[in-house]
Structures are given as C-alpha cells and as structure tokens.
XYZ file of C-alpha atoms in Angstrom:
787
model
C 121.279 66.092 175.726
C 120.830 62.996 174.463
C 119.872 62.569 170.589
C 119.147 59.108 168.539
C 120.854 60.970 165.697
C 124.531 61.690 165.192
C 125.880 65.123 166.143
C 126.448 66.244 162.261
C 123.169 64.970 161.173
C 121.168 66.744 164.025
C 123.056 69.913 163.080
C 122.282 69.761 159.337
C 118.533 68.945 160.437
C 118.492 72.143 162.850
C 119.865 74.179 160.156
C 117.293 73.167 157.766
C 114.327 73.913 160.118
C 115.885 77.277 161.079
C 116.246 78.397 157.367
C 112.611 77.329 157.021
C 111.532 79.261 159.849
C 113.465 82.392 158.624
C 111.763 81.911 155.298
C 108.264 81.684 156.804
C 108.915 84.809 159.013
C 109.769 86.905 156.080
C 106.747 85.801 154.295
C 104.515 86.392 157.236
C 106.185 89.825 157.588
C 105.566 90.902 153.948
C 101.891 89.659 154.183
C 101.453 91.889 157.711
C 102.996 94.898 155.909
C 100.554 94.488 152.699
C 97.490 93.957 155.384
C 98.370 97.214 157.085
C 98.478 99.112 153.945
C 95.337 97.953 152.680
C 93.668 98.844 155.879
C 95.016 102.295 156.166
C 93.986 103.002 152.728
C 90.290 101.754 153.398
C 90.185 103.590 156.955
C 89.069 100.342 158.724
C 90.303 99.337 162.142
C 93.417 97.167 162.329
C 94.406 94.754 164.762
C 98.199 94.841 165.586
C 99.971 92.432 167.817
C 102.505 94.727 169.871
C 103.989 94.707 173.389
C 101.864 95.715 176.245
C 102.635 97.920 179.278
C 104.051 95.192 181.057
C 106.209 94.136 178.102
C 104.551 90.932 177.261
C 102.879 90.651 173.729
C 99.242 91.748 173.915
C 96.389 92.103 171.221
C 95.707 95.741 170.512
C 92.567 96.946 168.282
C 91.994 100.441 167.190
C 91.556 102.640 164.010
C 94.414 102.735 161.701
C 94.556 106.534 161.934
C 94.996 109.044 159.223
C 97.658 108.483 156.556
C 100.818 110.405 156.925
C 101.165 113.396 154.614
C 104.683 113.117 154.283
C 106.994 110.156 154.619
C 110.131 110.214 156.742
C 112.672 110.560 153.721
C 110.712 113.330 152.106
C 110.555 115.178 155.695
C 114.288 114.450 156.179
C 114.953 116.051 152.585
C 112.932 118.968 153.226
C 114.599 119.674 156.770
C 118.002 119.235 154.904
C 117.401 121.597 152.038
C 116.143 124.209 154.409
C 119.213 123.977 156.550
C 121.445 123.910 153.617
C 119.656 127.160 152.563
C 120.062 128.928 155.850
C 123.800 128.157 155.921
C 124.018 129.697 152.336
C 122.360 132.911 153.227
C 124.477 133.022 156.409
C 127.586 132.530 154.346
C 126.389 135.514 151.998
C 125.763 137.617 154.935
C 129.007 136.960 156.473
C 130.781 137.605 152.939
C 128.966 140.853 152.003
C 128.299 142.265 155.527
C 130.682 141.131 158.120
C 133.686 140.896 155.798
C 134.986 144.303 156.107
C 135.298 144.246 159.841
C 138.077 141.537 159.620
C 141.606 141.863 158.487
C 143.366 139.891 155.623
C 144.454 137.264 157.714
C 141.188 136.659 159.455
C 139.308 136.576 156.452
C 141.455 134.146 155.027
C 141.753 132.082 157.915
C 137.803 131.932 158.281
C 136.952 131.161 154.667
C 139.609 128.578 154.534
C 138.643 126.797 157.735
C 135.034 126.846 156.788
C 135.419 125.932 153.207
C 137.845 122.991 153.979
C 135.469 121.721 156.839
C 132.389 121.867 154.603
C 134.350 120.087 152.031
C 135.675 117.330 154.233
C 132.496 116.923 156.347
C 130.611 114.515 153.849
C 133.242 112.041 154.176
C 132.389 110.805 157.802
C 128.720 111.133 156.874
C 128.843 108.962 154.170
C 130.488 106.462 155.934
C 127.774 106.684 158.552
C 125.029 106.197 156.190
C 124.069 109.774 156.150
C 123.958 110.421 152.568
C 121.227 113.017 152.357
C 123.017 115.036 155.018
C 126.384 114.797 153.254
C 124.706 115.872 149.808
C 123.319 119.078 151.694
C 126.589 119.693 153.483
C 128.371 119.449 149.958
C 125.848 121.944 148.424
C 126.817 124.304 151.002
C 130.515 123.787 150.399
C 130.352 124.310 146.622
C 128.675 127.525 147.441
C 131.528 128.333 149.936
C 133.995 127.807 146.954
C 132.258 130.466 144.696
C 132.196 132.839 147.678
C 136.013 132.112 148.133
C 136.345 133.058 144.142
C 134.490 136.074 145.066
C 136.510 137.093 148.244
C 139.874 136.650 146.120
C 138.740 138.752 143.271
C 137.312 141.572 145.851
C 140.496 141.705 148.040
C 143.515 140.324 145.549
C 142.535 141.497 142.218
C 140.003 144.371 142.162
C 141.562 145.824 139.164
C 141.282 142.699 136.904
C 138.548 142.740 134.542
C 135.378 140.943 135.991
C 134.219 139.235 133.032
C 137.700 137.682 132.127
C 138.129 136.933 135.961
C 134.723 135.012 135.913
C 135.745 133.037 133.040
C 138.802 131.793 134.752
C 137.150 131.300 138.076
C 134.373 129.286 136.393
C 137.033 126.956 134.847
C 138.981 126.600 138.078
C 135.560 125.740 139.876
C 134.628 123.375 137.358
C 137.888 121.440 137.647
C 137.765 121.458 141.491
C 134.325 120.458 141.506
C 134.905 117.727 139.093
C 138.012 116.260 141.165
C 135.932 116.430 144.369
C 132.987 114.579 142.617
C 135.352 112.017 141.250
C 136.820 111.562 144.669
C 133.519 111.104 146.391
C 131.437 109.007 143.966
C 128.704 108.624 146.191
C 127.556 112.481 146.173
C 125.544 113.235 143.104
C 125.775 117.113 143.045
C 129.428 117.870 142.543
C 129.813 116.328 139.045
C 126.591 117.881 137.566
C 127.630 121.169 139.179
C 130.921 120.851 137.660
C 129.366 120.126 134.120
C 127.118 123.278 134.591
C 130.076 125.331 135.544
C 131.977 124.302 132.662
C 129.468 125.931 130.453
C 130.772 129.432 131.320
C 134.324 129.808 130.611
C 134.390 129.920 126.744
C 131.577 132.223 126.498
C 132.493 134.680 128.988
C 136.040 134.513 127.757
C 134.358 135.579 124.191
C 132.599 138.420 125.875
C 135.733 139.627 127.876
C 137.839 139.587 124.651
C 135.428 141.633 122.661
C 135.003 138.782 119.860
C 131.617 139.932 118.860
C 128.817 137.664 117.692
C 130.977 135.375 115.818
C 133.446 134.708 118.519
C 130.441 134.239 121.064
C 128.984 131.573 118.355
C 132.432 129.932 118.021
C 132.478 129.577 121.797
C 128.932 128.354 122.105
C 129.767 125.809 119.631
C 133.022 124.424 121.048
C 131.206 124.270 124.571
C 128.357 122.352 122.872
C 130.782 119.916 121.230
C 132.366 119.220 124.426
C 128.787 118.402 126.038
C 128.303 116.190 123.094
C 131.467 114.446 123.769
C 130.535 114.041 127.571
C 127.309 112.792 126.584
C 128.587 110.230 124.306
C 131.417 108.909 126.567
C 129.768 109.103 129.991
C 126.298 107.473 129.953
C 125.516 108.869 133.768
C 125.823 112.407 132.045
C 123.930 111.551 128.771
C 120.631 113.139 129.718
C 122.466 116.584 131.093
C 125.007 116.604 128.412
C 122.461 116.039 125.438
C 120.389 119.137 126.939
C 123.382 121.312 127.265
C 124.725 120.569 123.719
C 121.161 121.004 122.220
C 120.835 124.429 123.952
C 124.315 125.897 123.341
C 124.329 124.217 119.695
C 120.970 125.865 118.975
C 122.271 129.234 120.349
C 125.265 129.101 118.337
C 123.604 127.965 115.130
C 121.032 130.992 115.592
C 123.766 133.402 115.957
C 125.316 132.184 112.745
C 121.969 132.346 110.860
C 121.368 135.916 112.025
C 124.730 136.867 110.994
C 124.429 135.272 107.556
C 121.060 136.629 106.959
C 122.215 140.490 107.707
C 125.325 140.176 105.760
C 125.650 142.814 103.043
C 127.993 140.760 100.570
C 129.054 137.296 100.040
C 132.462 137.964 101.749
C 130.712 139.114 105.051
C 128.474 136.012 104.775
C 131.733 133.534 104.633
C 132.494 133.788 108.505
C 129.031 132.859 109.614
C 129.041 130.355 106.894
C 131.889 128.582 108.355
C 130.235 128.735 111.957
C 127.015 127.077 110.559
C 129.004 124.339 108.489
C 130.888 123.410 111.751
C 127.778 123.273 113.624
C 126.174 121.114 110.752
C 129.480 118.684 111.088
C 128.874 118.358 114.641
C 125.153 117.290 114.310
C 126.043 114.732 111.739
C 128.923 113.543 113.861
C 126.657 113.244 116.925
C 123.975 111.415 114.675
C 126.674 109.024 113.566
C 127.586 108.088 116.886
C 124.300 107.830 118.528
C 121.366 106.072 116.654
C 118.706 108.107 118.502
C 120.240 111.395 117.678
C 118.328 111.925 114.194
C 117.246 115.590 115.461
C 120.958 116.549 115.483
C 121.422 115.617 111.824
C 118.183 117.355 110.837
C 119.451 120.591 112.546
C 122.910 119.924 111.041
C 121.512 119.498 107.451
C 119.223 122.915 107.688
C 122.415 124.800 108.993
C 124.394 123.500 106.050
C 121.632 124.844 103.585
C 121.495 127.983 105.625
C 125.495 128.432 105.082
C 125.396 127.748 101.335
C 122.325 129.792 100.688
C 123.344 132.533 102.765
C 126.579 133.030 100.770
C 124.608 133.664 97.632
C 121.962 135.520 99.143
C 123.287 139.083 99.180
C 123.959 138.694 95.423
C 120.320 137.749 94.367
C 116.845 138.861 94.640
C 114.820 137.584 97.291
C 112.840 135.123 95.101
C 115.888 133.822 93.640
C 117.463 133.586 97.138
C 114.601 131.019 97.864
C 115.700 129.114 94.696
C 119.621 128.980 95.930
C 118.332 127.530 99.217
C 116.265 124.894 97.573
C 119.135 124.054 95.237
C 121.341 123.551 98.377
C 118.681 121.633 100.406
C 116.903 119.362 98.228
C 119.679 117.146 97.234
C 119.851 116.085 100.942
C 116.626 114.217 100.025
C 118.784 111.650 98.111
C 120.252 110.502 101.439
C 116.959 108.011 101.168
C 119.017 105.924 98.639
C 122.384 105.720 100.521
C 121.906 102.625 102.447
C 125.674 103.192 103.788
C 124.844 106.169 105.889
C 123.600 105.268 109.448
C 119.937 105.583 110.046
C 120.016 108.508 112.137
C 121.996 110.425 109.533
C 120.009 109.190 106.713
C 116.638 110.155 108.398
C 117.882 113.408 109.755
C 119.154 114.379 106.177
C 115.920 113.501 104.635
C 113.803 115.388 107.081
C 116.099 118.447 106.564
C 115.777 118.332 103.135
C 111.787 117.927 103.445
C 111.899 121.020 105.897
C 113.882 123.278 103.474
C 111.569 122.114 100.721
C 108.385 123.003 102.909
C 109.749 126.372 103.654
C 110.686 127.189 100.061
C 107.191 126.085 98.864
C 105.270 128.223 101.647
C 107.617 131.120 100.565
C 106.799 130.686 97.001
C 103.115 129.970 97.651
C 102.712 133.406 99.123
C 103.717 135.122 95.845
C 101.717 132.598 93.873
C 98.398 133.224 96.041
C 98.704 137.052 95.238
C 98.732 136.230 91.483
C 95.616 133.929 91.752
C 93.773 136.591 93.830
C 94.572 139.327 91.391
C 92.117 138.084 88.854
C 89.110 139.146 91.464
C 89.713 142.587 90.109
C 87.939 141.489 86.575
C 84.565 141.486 88.601
C 84.931 145.193 88.877
C 84.189 145.730 85.426
C 83.373 142.700 83.393
C 84.264 142.599 79.673
C 86.447 145.471 79.868
C 89.678 144.176 78.423
C 91.933 145.549 81.079
C 93.938 143.078 82.693
C 97.413 144.258 83.215
C 100.337 142.283 82.135
C 102.926 140.897 84.623
C 106.541 141.865 85.298
C 108.367 139.022 83.302
C 111.536 139.558 85.525
C 109.811 140.039 89.080
C 110.242 137.771 91.879
C 107.077 135.775 90.763
C 109.011 134.051 88.382
C 111.553 132.730 90.717
C 108.569 131.607 92.951
C 106.938 129.536 90.113
C 110.686 127.872 89.710
C 110.721 127.215 93.144
C 107.403 125.447 93.215
C 108.336 123.426 90.073
C 111.696 122.322 91.929
C 109.742 121.251 95.044
C 107.251 119.471 93.267
C 110.030 117.606 91.295
C 111.800 116.588 94.358
C 108.403 115.344 96.180
C 107.671 113.147 92.847
C 110.971 111.723 93.078
C 110.658 111.028 96.809
C 107.085 109.401 96.137
C 108.792 107.062 93.479
C 111.754 105.965 95.800
C 109.676 105.870 99.142
C 106.137 104.157 98.009
C 104.635 106.731 100.028
C 101.405 108.709 98.820
C 102.019 111.827 100.589
C 104.968 113.109 98.538
C 102.787 112.454 95.544
C 100.143 114.520 96.833
C 102.491 117.309 97.460
C 104.111 117.100 94.126
C 100.692 117.302 92.264
C 99.548 120.487 94.262
C 102.902 122.098 93.839
C 103.242 121.397 90.262
C 99.864 122.687 89.499
C 100.513 125.770 91.243
C 103.861 126.249 89.525
C 102.562 125.601 85.961
C 99.356 127.298 86.507
C 100.886 130.603 87.383
C 104.016 130.313 85.361
C 102.644 132.132 82.128
C 101.396 134.857 83.987
C 104.631 135.659 86.108
C 106.537 135.148 82.751
C 104.574 137.976 81.097
C 103.204 135.756 78.343
C 100.152 137.318 75.947
C 96.850 136.953 77.280
C 96.012 134.415 74.444
C 98.950 132.281 75.446
C 98.259 132.696 79.232
C 94.832 131.242 78.882
C 95.898 128.416 76.568
C 98.717 127.431 78.804
C 96.412 127.428 82.156
C 93.371 125.522 80.279
C 96.166 122.906 79.095
C 97.402 122.653 82.765
C 93.606 122.464 84.299
C 92.847 119.635 81.663
C 95.949 117.738 82.846
C 94.848 117.964 86.161
C 91.293 116.858 85.518
C 92.854 114.036 83.356
C 94.704 112.927 86.372
C 91.600 113.032 88.747
C 89.863 110.748 86.259
C 92.480 107.905 86.534
C 91.136 105.263 88.904
C 94.397 104.199 90.329
C 95.259 107.661 91.585
C 93.649 107.673 95.140
C 95.248 110.563 97.060
C 96.960 112.345 94.226
C 93.335 111.952 92.389
C 91.651 113.907 94.954
C 94.510 116.834 94.959
C 94.193 116.839 90.985
C 90.623 117.098 91.294
C 90.679 120.002 93.736
C 93.523 121.621 91.774
C 91.269 121.370 88.526
C 88.485 122.790 89.998
C 90.698 125.648 91.320
C 91.956 126.322 88.173
C 88.815 126.135 86.158
C 87.351 128.712 88.650
C 90.265 131.018 88.287
C 90.618 130.753 84.490
C 87.054 131.310 84.020
C 87.032 134.255 86.339
C 90.092 135.672 84.228
C 88.059 135.081 80.933
C 85.534 137.703 82.141
C 87.762 140.233 80.975
C 86.633 139.725 77.221
C 83.711 138.407 75.552
C 85.479 136.147 73.063
C 87.623 134.829 75.926
C 84.539 134.121 77.987
C 82.990 131.943 75.323
C 85.976 130.531 74.266
C 87.268 129.395 77.807
C 83.753 128.613 79.182
C 83.065 126.480 76.144
C 86.290 124.348 76.378
C 85.859 123.918 80.005
C 82.116 122.830 79.682
C 82.977 120.323 76.978
C 85.973 118.943 78.998
C 83.674 118.355 81.848
C 80.932 116.920 79.920
C 83.591 114.563 78.314
C 84.820 113.704 81.950
C 81.279 112.917 83.099
C 80.973 110.399 80.329
C 84.358 108.675 81.008
C 83.152 105.360 82.478
C 86.514 104.120 84.144
C 86.556 107.168 86.249
C 85.508 107.299 90.031
C 81.618 108.065 90.344
C 82.531 111.035 92.541
C 84.681 112.543 89.728
C 82.114 111.990 87.068
C 79.518 113.479 89.197
C 81.401 116.737 90.042
C 82.310 116.959 86.316
C 78.595 116.568 85.412
C 77.711 119.354 87.743
C 80.495 121.570 86.498
C 79.297 121.066 82.883
C 75.819 122.116 83.940
C 77.224 125.144 85.495
C 79.159 126.011 82.429
C 76.196 125.286 80.145
C 74.012 127.840 82.093
C 76.908 130.335 82.224
C 77.223 130.125 78.620
C 73.488 130.749 78.028
C 73.663 133.694 80.375
C 76.581 135.312 78.481
C 74.772 134.701 75.012
C 71.578 136.328 76.307
C 73.930 139.256 77.641
C 75.282 139.635 74.177
C 71.956 139.994 72.527
C 71.246 143.117 74.760
C 67.829 141.567 75.964
C 66.275 142.699 79.335
C 67.582 140.803 82.259
C 64.030 139.075 82.782
C 64.065 137.667 79.223
C 67.592 135.946 80.177
C 65.558 133.139 82.051
C 63.987 131.603 78.750
C 67.626 130.426 77.443
C 68.765 129.239 80.966
C 65.403 126.942 81.041
C 66.735 125.001 78.435
C 69.330 123.427 80.690
C 66.787 121.687 83.043
C 64.793 120.960 79.806
C 67.841 119.070 78.312
C 68.544 117.404 81.727
C 64.907 116.156 81.766
C 65.009 114.869 78.139
C 68.273 112.956 78.629
C 67.165 111.227 81.903
C 68.456 107.719 82.105
C 71.072 108.264 79.585
C 73.049 110.101 82.288
C 73.686 106.930 83.933
C 75.412 107.044 87.477
C 75.579 110.995 87.183
C 71.896 111.653 86.581
C 71.054 112.628 90.020
C 73.716 115.231 90.609
C 73.163 116.595 87.151
C 69.398 116.848 87.755
C 70.001 118.618 90.875
C 72.264 121.175 89.263
C 69.920 121.653 86.503
C 67.031 122.335 89.095
C 69.605 125.132 90.649
C 69.582 126.417 87.092
C 65.741 126.523 86.919
C 65.913 128.447 90.295
C 68.173 130.832 88.722
C 65.653 131.204 85.518
C 63.052 132.040 88.114
C 65.059 134.628 89.981
C 66.161 136.310 86.659
C 62.513 136.735 85.688
C 61.146 138.051 88.830
C 61.372 141.680 87.854
C 58.285 141.417 85.504
C 55.084 139.524 86.505
C 54.446 138.438 83.000
C 57.428 136.998 82.221
C 57.495 135.289 85.669
C 54.230 133.619 84.887
C 55.536 132.569 81.652
C 58.672 131.006 83.102
C 56.589 129.317 85.840
C 54.634 127.721 83.359
C 57.479 126.750 81.325
C 59.184 125.186 84.370
C 56.247 123.218 85.221
C 56.018 121.940 81.751
C 59.554 120.606 82.142
C 58.669 118.920 85.440
C 55.644 117.467 84.144
C 57.618 115.888 81.095
C 60.315 114.603 83.571
C 57.402 113.252 85.647
C 56.381 110.819 82.922
C 59.079 108.456 84.041
C 58.027 106.037 86.799
C 61.131 107.065 88.957
C 60.409 110.658 88.548
C 56.714 110.770 89.579
C 57.337 112.923 92.557
C 57.924 115.800 90.173
C 54.457 115.794 89.214
C 53.798 117.534 92.409
C 56.441 120.154 91.525
C 54.701 120.659 88.041
C 51.307 121.354 89.557
C 52.676 123.875 92.125
C 54.462 125.764 89.318
C 51.323 125.740 87.246
C 49.333 127.115 90.143
C 52.105 129.653 90.940
C 52.106 130.843 87.313
C 48.417 131.164 87.272
C 48.149 133.254 90.348
C 50.900 135.332 89.176
C 48.949 136.163 86.029
C 45.754 136.610 87.786
C 47.772 139.020 90.414
C 49.107 141.121 87.415
C 45.401 141.492 86.175
C 44.381 142.905 89.413
C 42.071 140.147 90.515
C 40.874 140.648 94.280
C 38.578 137.775 94.495
C 40.425 134.692 93.782
C 37.686 132.317 94.972
C 36.106 133.110 91.636
C 38.909 131.161 89.908
C 39.652 128.682 92.552
C 36.387 127.557 93.391
C 35.435 126.145 89.806
C 38.704 123.890 90.324
C 38.176 122.944 93.912
C 34.618 121.487 93.231
C 35.610 119.095 90.697
C 38.944 118.096 92.340
C 37.003 117.292 95.441
C 34.379 115.144 93.138
C 37.269 113.154 91.667
C 38.911 112.647 95.077
C 35.703 111.291 96.470
C 35.392 108.765 93.715
C 39.055 107.949 93.999
C 38.340 107.193 97.719
C 35.247 105.135 97.031
C 37.389 102.902 94.558
C 40.451 102.946 96.671
C 39.961 102.865 100.367
C 43.618 102.808 101.045
C 44.461 105.921 98.850
C 45.643 108.930 101.244
C 43.446 111.773 102.047
C 46.317 114.111 100.816
C 46.026 112.475 97.350
C 42.184 112.680 96.943
C 41.504 116.011 98.886
C 44.594 117.963 99.197
C 44.998 119.532 96.037
C 41.278 120.598 95.627
C 41.170 122.125 99.143
C 44.528 123.997 98.894
C 43.645 125.360 95.458
C 40.944 127.500 97.374
C 41.954 127.853 101.036
C 45.581 128.801 100.348
C 44.750 131.925 98.007
C 41.720 132.850 100.104
C 44.028 132.946 103.152
C 46.443 135.170 101.350
C 43.802 137.484 100.285
C 42.142 137.396 103.566
C 45.488 138.636 105.363
C 45.711 141.570 102.847
C 41.790 142.445 103.193
C 41.090 145.060 105.904
C 37.100 144.187 105.943
C 35.532 141.555 107.922
C 33.557 139.551 105.399
C 36.239 137.538 103.594
C 37.828 136.410 106.986
C 34.503 135.413 108.248
C 33.522 133.491 105.469
C 36.920 132.000 105.262
C 37.046 131.045 108.703
C 33.545 129.392 108.846
C 34.788 127.323 105.717
C 37.723 126.239 107.337
C 35.888 125.316 110.495
C 33.480 123.245 108.395
C 36.488 121.655 106.543
C 38.195 120.797 109.907
C 34.917 119.385 111.585
C 34.516 117.214 108.538
C 38.013 115.925 108.682
C 37.763 115.137 112.404
C 34.572 113.306 111.825
C 35.764 111.311 108.827
C 39.145 110.968 110.544
C 40.937 112.425 107.445
C 44.234 114.073 107.839
C 44.249 116.453 104.938
C 41.164 118.110 105.693
C 41.836 118.164 109.354
C 45.190 119.833 109.103
C 44.623 122.312 106.251
C 41.472 123.350 107.893
C 42.873 123.712 111.058
C 45.995 125.561 109.725
C 43.688 128.146 107.930
C 41.650 128.638 110.738
C 44.223 129.311 113.095
C 45.847 131.794 111.009
C 42.645 133.433 110.189
C 42.139 133.720 114.013
C 45.656 135.232 114.555
C 44.853 137.792 111.847
C 41.580 138.968 113.508
C 43.248 138.842 116.844
C 46.419 140.722 115.953
C 45.441 144.363 116.131
C 43.846 143.651 119.725
C 46.978 141.907 120.800
C 49.148 144.781 119.727
C 46.827 147.475 121.283
C 46.787 145.341 124.745
C 50.706 144.559 124.484
C 51.366 148.367 124.171
C 48.929 149.182 127.121
C 50.992 146.692 129.446
C 54.030 147.666 131.148
C 57.128 146.727 129.402
C 58.232 144.237 132.094
C 54.928 141.905 131.785
C 55.896 140.507 128.389
C 59.281 139.085 129.628
C 57.799 138.005 132.872
C 55.047 136.129 131.074
C 57.824 134.531 128.620
C 59.736 133.421 131.681
C 56.600 131.905 133.585
C 55.661 129.987 130.279
C 59.373 128.709 130.086
C 59.238 127.683 133.691
C 55.784 125.694 133.356
C 56.883 123.879 130.097
C 60.460 123.141 131.817
C 58.826 121.609 134.834
C 56.261 119.578 132.599
C 58.673 118.855 129.910
C 58.244 115.064 130.005
C 54.382 115.279 130.236
C 54.143 117.552 127.243
C 56.549 115.433 125.240
C 54.308 112.397 125.929
C 51.227 114.529 124.763
C 53.023 115.543 121.497
C 54.036 111.868 120.886
C 50.296 110.844 121.274
C 48.948 113.590 119.032
C 51.658 112.678 116.479
C 50.427 109.094 116.553
C 46.828 110.089 116.383
C 47.486 112.407 113.360
C 49.536 109.386 111.956
C 46.725 107.080 112.248
C 44.291 109.217 110.082
C 44.119 108.802 106.346
C-alpha cells in the first residue's frame, strides 16, 4: 500500500482516528442503554438492531416486554443463599442423626475432609471471579467449624462443663475465623462472624465460674471495651463495633445500677459503684477519642452519678437520696465552662448533668404536687380552721431542697449559655421550691401565708418586667397558680380570707396600673383584681349573715365601679369591663332565688348599663340596659300574678311605634330595627310567652292574627324588623297549636316511620344541596336588602 505520508505519521493518524472511534462507540452505547431503559419504563415499542437468522444485521421492532421482577445478581444471591441453607441443614442432619452409625475414625475423617474442603473452596472461586459463590461456601464452612466444636465436645469431652467449654470454643472459633478472614480479604463474612463470636467467651466464662451479677457485669464491660477499641482502630468495623459496644456496655451499666439500687448498705454498694465508674471511664474515653461519640460521655456521666449516689443512698431517706444524686450530678454542668475538654466530652457531661437534674426535679415535683393539691380539702368545710400542719422532717423538705438546687443550677446555666430555656426552668422550679418550703418545713399558718404571698408577689413582679420574655410568661403562670393556691388555703379562716384576698387584690390592681409592663400582663392583673374584689364583697356579705339573694347587691358595686372609671382604666379597660360583666351575671345568679330581689337587681344592672352607655364608645350598652329594664318589669309583673301582659305592653308599644314612624319620616336611612323593633318586641315577645302557657284558643288566635298583620305589613313596606319578628311569632304560634296533633299522629304511626321519613329528608336535602344553598343565599340577600 502506497501512502503520501511517512509511516510514522500515518501510524499516529490511524491511532488518533481509532481512539476517536472508540470514544464515539462508548458514547453511543451509553445513549442506547439509556434509551432502552426509558422505553421499558414507558411501556412503548423499542426498535432494536440485532443479528437476523442468517447472521447479518437486521432491524427488529417490537414491544419492550415487561420489566424483569428480579435482576440477575439478586436472583443469583437468592439461589446461593438457598444452597447454603440446604447444605447447612444437611450438615446438621448428618451430625445429629447419622453420626452414631460411624466409628470414631470415620467421624473424624468425614468432618475433617468436609470442613477442610469447605474452607479451601472459596480460594479458587475467588480467583475465577465467583465472589458470591465463595461467600456462600464460606458461610457453610463457618457453620461446619461450629459443628466440629460440638462433635469434639460430644465425643471427646462429654464430662466437661458445657458452659465453660462453650466459652473456650467461642474464643477458639473467633480466633480461627479472624485468621481465616485475614487470609482471604475478599470475603466479607468471616471477620464480622469472628467479632460476633468474640462477644461470648468472657460472659460465658463468668456464668460458668458462678461469678454472679457483678462478675457478669464486668465481663460485659470488658467485652464492650474491646469492641470500642476495635471500632476506634479499624474503620471497617466501626459500625458493628460501636453497636456491640453500646449494647454490651448498656447491659453492664444496667446490671451495676440494679445492684447499686438493691444494696442494703454502703459497703454492699461499693462493688457496683466500681463497675459503674469503670463504665463511666470507658464512655468518657470513647468520647475523648471520637468526636461523634458524645452519647458515650452522656451515659458515662449518668453512670458516675448513679455510682456516687448509690453509695450514699442506703444511709439516707428516699427524698434526701435524690438530693445526694443532685449533689453528684449538677456539678457536671460546669463542663460547659471548661474549653480544654473535647467537644464530645463537654457536650455529654452537660447533658448528663441536665438529665440528672431533670430526673431529680420530676421526683421532687411529685411530692410538691401533693402538697399543692392538699389544700383542696379546705373546700369540704370553708372557714373551719382545720388545716393540719406538715411534718417538718418528712421527705417533702428534701423535695423543696432538690427543687431549689435544680433551679439554681438552671439559673447559672442560663447565665453562662445565654439561652432562654434554662431561665424558664429556673423560674418554675424556684417558685415551686420556695412556695412549698414553708408548708414542708412546718411553719405556723401565718408564716406560711406570709411567705407564700411574698413568693407570689415576687413572681408577679418578675412577670411585670418588659425585658423578661420566656421567663416573664413562666413567672406570670407561677404567680397565677400561687395566687389561686394561697387563696384556696385562705378559705380555712375568715381573717385569713380577708387578709390574703385583700393583699392579692391590691397587688393585682397595682400590676394593672404599672405602665411599663406588657399589655397582656396588665390585662390579666386587672381581671384578677376584679375577681378578688368580687370575692371580697361576697365574703363580706356572708359575714353579715344576710340571705344569699341579698349578696347580689354588694356584688353589683363591681360593675358599677368599672363603669364609673371607664376611660381611666386605659389599655386594660376592655378586659376589666368584661370581668365586671361576669360579676354582674354572678349577681343575677345570686338573686335568682327570690323574684322581688331579682327584679331589683335587674333594674340596678340596667341603671349601670345605662350609665355606661352615656359615653359614645359604649352606646351598644343601651340595648342591654333596655333589655334589663324590661326583664325587671316582667319579673315584677310575674311576681304580682299578672296573666294578661298585653294590658301593660300595648300602652308602651303604641307610642313606641309612633316614635319610630316619626323617626323614619325624618331619617329614611334609619333601620327598621331601630324604629320599630323595640316597640313590636315589647308586645309580641311577652304575648308569645303567655300564649305558650295558655291552654285556651283566644290568645293564640289573636296573637297569630296580629303577627300575620305585622308580617304582611313588613313585606308590603319592605321592612326587615316587622317581617322577621312577625314571621317568627306566627311560626311559633303555629307550632304551639299543631304540637298536640303532631304528637298524636306520631304516637299512632309505626315506630319505623319517623326514622324513614328523616332518612328520606336527608337524602332529598343531600341530593339538592347545591340548589338549596343557592336558595338560602338568595333569601339572605333579599332580607339584607330590606331596611
């Protein structure tokens, strides 16, 4: 072949073109695989280029076919696993069933040959690239070594202790498997199996030696230490070693904790304490070496606290044992100020101190909750002066100490960490400890009330500080809880009731007037002040031995005072007025036992509302005043035995309608409810009430006719108030007249008819729901267009 280029240059050119062709071919093959996968996922037809029957390339089109349910490697793995399982079953059957029919030489020869063959088979399999097959054969080989150990025990050492032999066999198998896995690095199973087998020798040896729970705990802890060392030194075994170290170490620490808590003396608690301290050292060492192992330092810190507190526990009462654990655990929080410690150790130690403090606070809180709930017994007999004193040397005093210690630690942590959560806990725990300490220490009743009032006032003062956000909310809740509890306890004596409630009410009033405080704090203080004022007036009325119905008169002074102050209340005006309205409702409820007194209270309440309605921003109270005046009138008429209310209502209705007519003539935009509503309601509503209690037919007939006339007049003049009031009264009269017949018909019908009719109605409404909704909207719009 002749070429114009020199041979060397032409060779280089051909090499470059071949390299380009190879790169292009690889790109096209990758693109082809992607397109085939895309077509298989979409289920469309795929056109393939493949050899025809004659061996020449040909185009072929057809559906891509269903996707394979299992890939080739997964199917291969399933077959290999099944084969290994079958071989293992066969080996077990041979060992357990057919072993006795052979002599000693035959047994040894068979097991030796089979085990040696199984151990050697993975070598050529790995060389040929059959790695999965080699793994399966290696698994069978490991199982055969276990059977060899069992056979050796059954034939050669039947008198040996089984647990001790198992410990030795596990150690030997772990060493053999480790050497086998080190020799064949490509196999992934032998080394993890060796690690798992290494977990058994020390524990089984402790059981065989009758070392008891302490010996077993030490065996577990030493094994966990070895696992931790393996996880730190061999990165490939980090996950398995860490998991095993965590499980065995936790088991060892739980064993030590159980022994420590069950010890009857400090001497008996020393051995478990040593085990716990060793476990704590192991956890700290692991966290020192591994930055992510802060959980190990956490567990170690808690274990150290349990060890130290467990030695002191047998010599102390249960409550003071909690204090001892706090003394040992709370100093761990100081690790946050030791920058020389690794981050994992520092974090674990702080969390361990927090866990110990939380558990101590919960334990002490249970005793404190019982003290707070004990005051509910005062409600059994108010003003009886029978509250028992607390035991000054009981475990409750230790509960207060525990709470105060935890609160101090939380406060210190909030200062050094600049986080709000510890401050919130410090406020709650400090309040609980200080509030209950006087009761738990057996102080006199007066001293208890004085101390608790001071604590409640301090919490309220903290809540008034605008800078305290989370702590302020917690302080407000604590102040409210403390005020409620001490108020409940003050009901045990009359003097205590007036003194405690008066001081709390004055404090709440001062808090409501404190300008720099948050608005919600001031509003809550104002509501509490109204409540205490109401309570004091009720207590004062009770002291005078007046009838309960007359207690309402002094209670009405509260809403009267709130109405008189009005704008002077500032931003707390609305919540104070709402609380005063609740006091007014209480006054009505107190006077409900006697109609004459109820009428008087209703009239006085109407006067209060009318006085408040003088101010432009409270005009709406005029409606309430009118309703109260009308109610007072009708209560008085009912007490007088009036059976014809129309004689008293019509003289009011006629001029009221005349005034409304004149109002509408002067102001066409005035609402019909303002012009005609009060006058129509003054007669229609009392007449309707009388008609429902009237057995005759004259009153319902006359009232129905009048209501019909009012309804027609409202429809004709397009006035909303006459239309709705007249229609409602007319419907109520109709229901009253038809009710006996409906009851009679319902009694004559079979019992299945009413449910069936109700079901049909629901089906009809559901089927035409959208249409009915549109009709309701049209009706509402039509009524809204009326005056």
